[in-house]
Coordinates of C-alpha atoms in Angstrom, one line a residue:
M1 CA 0.1 0.1 0.2
V2 CA 2.9 2.7 0.9
K3 CA 4.7 1.4 -2.3
Q4 CA 1.5 2.0 -4.0
A5 CA 1.3 5.7 -2.6
K6 CA 4.9 6.2 -2.8
Q7 CA 4.7 5.7 -6.9
A8 CA 1.7 7.6 -7.5
W9 CA 2.9 10.2 -6.3
N10 CA 6.4 10.1 -7.8
Q11 CA 4.8 9.9 -10.8
Q12 CA 2.3 12.9 -10.2
T13 CA 5.4 15.2 -9.2
R14 CA 8.2 14.1 -11.5
Q15 CA 9.0 16.0 -14.7
R16 CA 8.4 14.1 -18.2
P17 CA 12.2 14.0 -19.5
T18 CA 13.0 16.6 -22.3
K19 CA 12.7 14.2 -25.2
Q20 CA 9.5 13.2 -24.5
Q21 CA 8.5 17.0 -24.1
V22 CA 9.7 18.0 -27.4
R23 CA 7.9 14.9 -28.7
G24 CA 4.9 16.3 -26.9
L25 CA 5.2 19.3 -28.6
E26 CA 5.7 18.5 -31.9
R27 CA 2.8 16.1 -32.0
L28 CA 0.5 19.0 -30.6
L29 CA 1.9 21.4 -33.2
K30 CA 0.4 18.9 -36.2
R31 CA -2.8 19.7 -35.2
D32 CA -4.8 22.2 -37.2
S33 CA -7.0 23.5 -34.9
L34 CA -4.7 24.8 -32.4
P35 CA -5.7 28.8 -32.0
P36 CA -2.5 31.0 -33.5
E37 CA -1.3 32.2 -30.2
V38 CA -1.1 29.4 -28.6
R39 CA 0.1 27.5 -31.4
A40 CA 3.5 30.5 -31.3
A41 CA 3.8 30.4 -27.5
K42 CA 4.5 26.3 -28.2
E43 CA 6.7 27.1 -30.8
S44 CA 8.8 28.9 -28.6
E45 CA 8.5 26.5 -26.0
L46 CA 9.8 23.8 -28.8
A47 CA 12.8 25.5 -29.9
K48 CA 13.8 26.4 -26.4
L49 CA 13.6 22.3 -25.7
T50 CA 15.4 21.3 -28.3
G51 CA 18.4 23.2 -27.3
D52 CA 18.3 21.6 -24.3
V53 CA 18.3 18.3 -25.3
Q54 CA 21.1 19.1 -27.9
K55 CA 23.0 20.7 -25.2
Q56 CA 22.4 17.7 -22.8
N57 CA 23.4 15.7 -25.7
R58 CA 26.7 17.7 -26.1
V59 CA 27.4 17.6 -22.4
S60 CA 27.0 13.6 -22.6
R61 CA 28.9 13.6 -25.2
E62 CA 31.8 15.3 -23.5
K63 CA 31.5 13.2 -20.1
H64 CA 31.7 10.0 -21.9
F65 CA 35.2 10.6 -24.1
S66 CA 36.1 12.4 -20.9
K67 CA 36.0 9.3 -19.0
K68 CA 37.1 6.8 -21.9
Y69 CA 40.4 9.0 -22.6
H70 CA 41.3 10.2 -19.1
G71 CA 43.9 7.7 -19.0
V72 CA 45.4 7.7 -22.2
K73 CA 45.7 11.5 -21.8
F74 CA 47.3 11.3 -18.7
V75 CA 50.1 9.1 -19.8
E76 CA 51.2 10.6 -23.1
R77 CA 51.2 14.2 -20.4
R78 CA 53.6 12.4 -18.6
K79 CA 55.7 11.8 -21.7
V80 CA 55.7 15.0 -22.9
E81 CA 56.1 16.5 -19.6
R82 CA 59.0 14.3 -18.9
R83 CA 60.6 15.0 -22.5
I84 CA 60.0 18.9 -22.2
E85 CA 62.0 18.8 -18.7
Q86 CA 65.1 16.7 -20.7
L87 CA 65.2 19.4 -23.1
Q88 CA 65.4 22.0 -20.4
R89 CA 68.2 20.0 -18.8
K90 CA 69.9 19.4 -22.1
I91 CA 69.5 23.4 -23.2
A92 CA 70.6 24.9 -19.6
Q93 CA 74.2 22.7 -19.5
P94 CA 77.2 24.4 -20.9
P95 CA 77.8 23.2 -24.6
S96 CA 80.3 20.3 -24.8
E97 CA 82.0 18.4 -28.5
G98 CA 79.7 16.3 -30.5
A99 CA 76.9 17.6 -28.3
N100 CA 73.7 19.1 -30.1
D101 CA 73.6 22.3 -31.3
V102 CA 70.8 24.4 -29.1
A103 CA 68.5 25.8 -31.6
S104 CA 68.0 21.5 -32.7
L105 CA 67.1 21.7 -29.1
Q106 CA 65.2 24.7 -29.0
D107 CA 63.1 23.2 -31.9
E108 CA 62.8 20.0 -29.7
L109 CA 61.4 21.6 -26.9
R110 CA 58.8 23.9 -28.9
E111 CA 57.5 20.6 -30.5
A112 CA 57.2 19.2 -26.9
Q113 CA 55.2 22.6 -26.1
H114 CA 52.9 22.2 -28.5
D115 CA 52.4 18.5 -28.0
L116 CA 51.2 19.4 -24.5
L117 CA 49.2 22.0 -25.9
Y118 CA 47.4 19.6 -27.7
I119 CA 47.0 17.2 -25.3
Q120 CA 45.5 19.6 -22.8
H121 CA 43.2 21.7 -25.2
F122 CA 42.1 18.5 -27.4
P123 CA 38.1 19.3 -27.5
R124 CA 36.2 16.8 -25.4
S125 CA 33.6 16.0 -27.8
K126 CA 35.5 14.5 -30.5
K127 CA 37.6 11.0 -30.3
Y128 CA 41.0 11.5 -29.2
L129 CA 43.8 11.3 -31.4
S130 CA 46.8 9.8 -29.4
L131 CA 50.1 11.6 -30.2
F132 CA 52.1 8.0 -29.7
P133 CA 49.6 5.5 -30.8
T134 CA 50.7 1.7 -30.7
V135 CA 48.6 0.4 -33.9
G136 CA 47.9 2.7 -37.0
G137 CA 49.8 5.6 -36.2
D138 CA 51.4 5.7 -39.9
D139 CA 47.3 6.3 -41.1
P140 CA 47.4 9.0 -43.2
Y141 CA 43.6 10.3 -41.7
V142 CA 44.8 10.3 -38.3
S143 CA 47.9 11.9 -39.3
K144 CA 45.8 14.2 -41.1
R145 CA 43.5 15.0 -38.2
R146 CA 46.3 15.0 -35.4
R147 CA 47.8 18.3 -37.0

């Protein structure tokens, strides 16, 4: 008895999901017998709800990809940070015979910093393209998208 009363109360007070509301409004707007002022109000409500649905889809996609690629991005970020530290130490050392010249080291450092920015600022709503792929690294599509 208590369980039934609780279910009935939940059904009365809960709000329908946004997608359901959009579908209901679309059905309502298909009717020809709707007064113009009601139609205009419902169309504006529909536009607002479709925007909300798109935002919800985008946010859920970002959450999904953030969870999925968190580990990969973490490992790659650590690799790049270590590489940056190594290059900075090499640049700070006094030059010795047979050592790489400072200009080439600075170019490598700039590229490593660029890689770090790539990892940190990659769009969350897209599939992450690894900088250090284990398989399929020379695929032209992937290399084109990475740059």
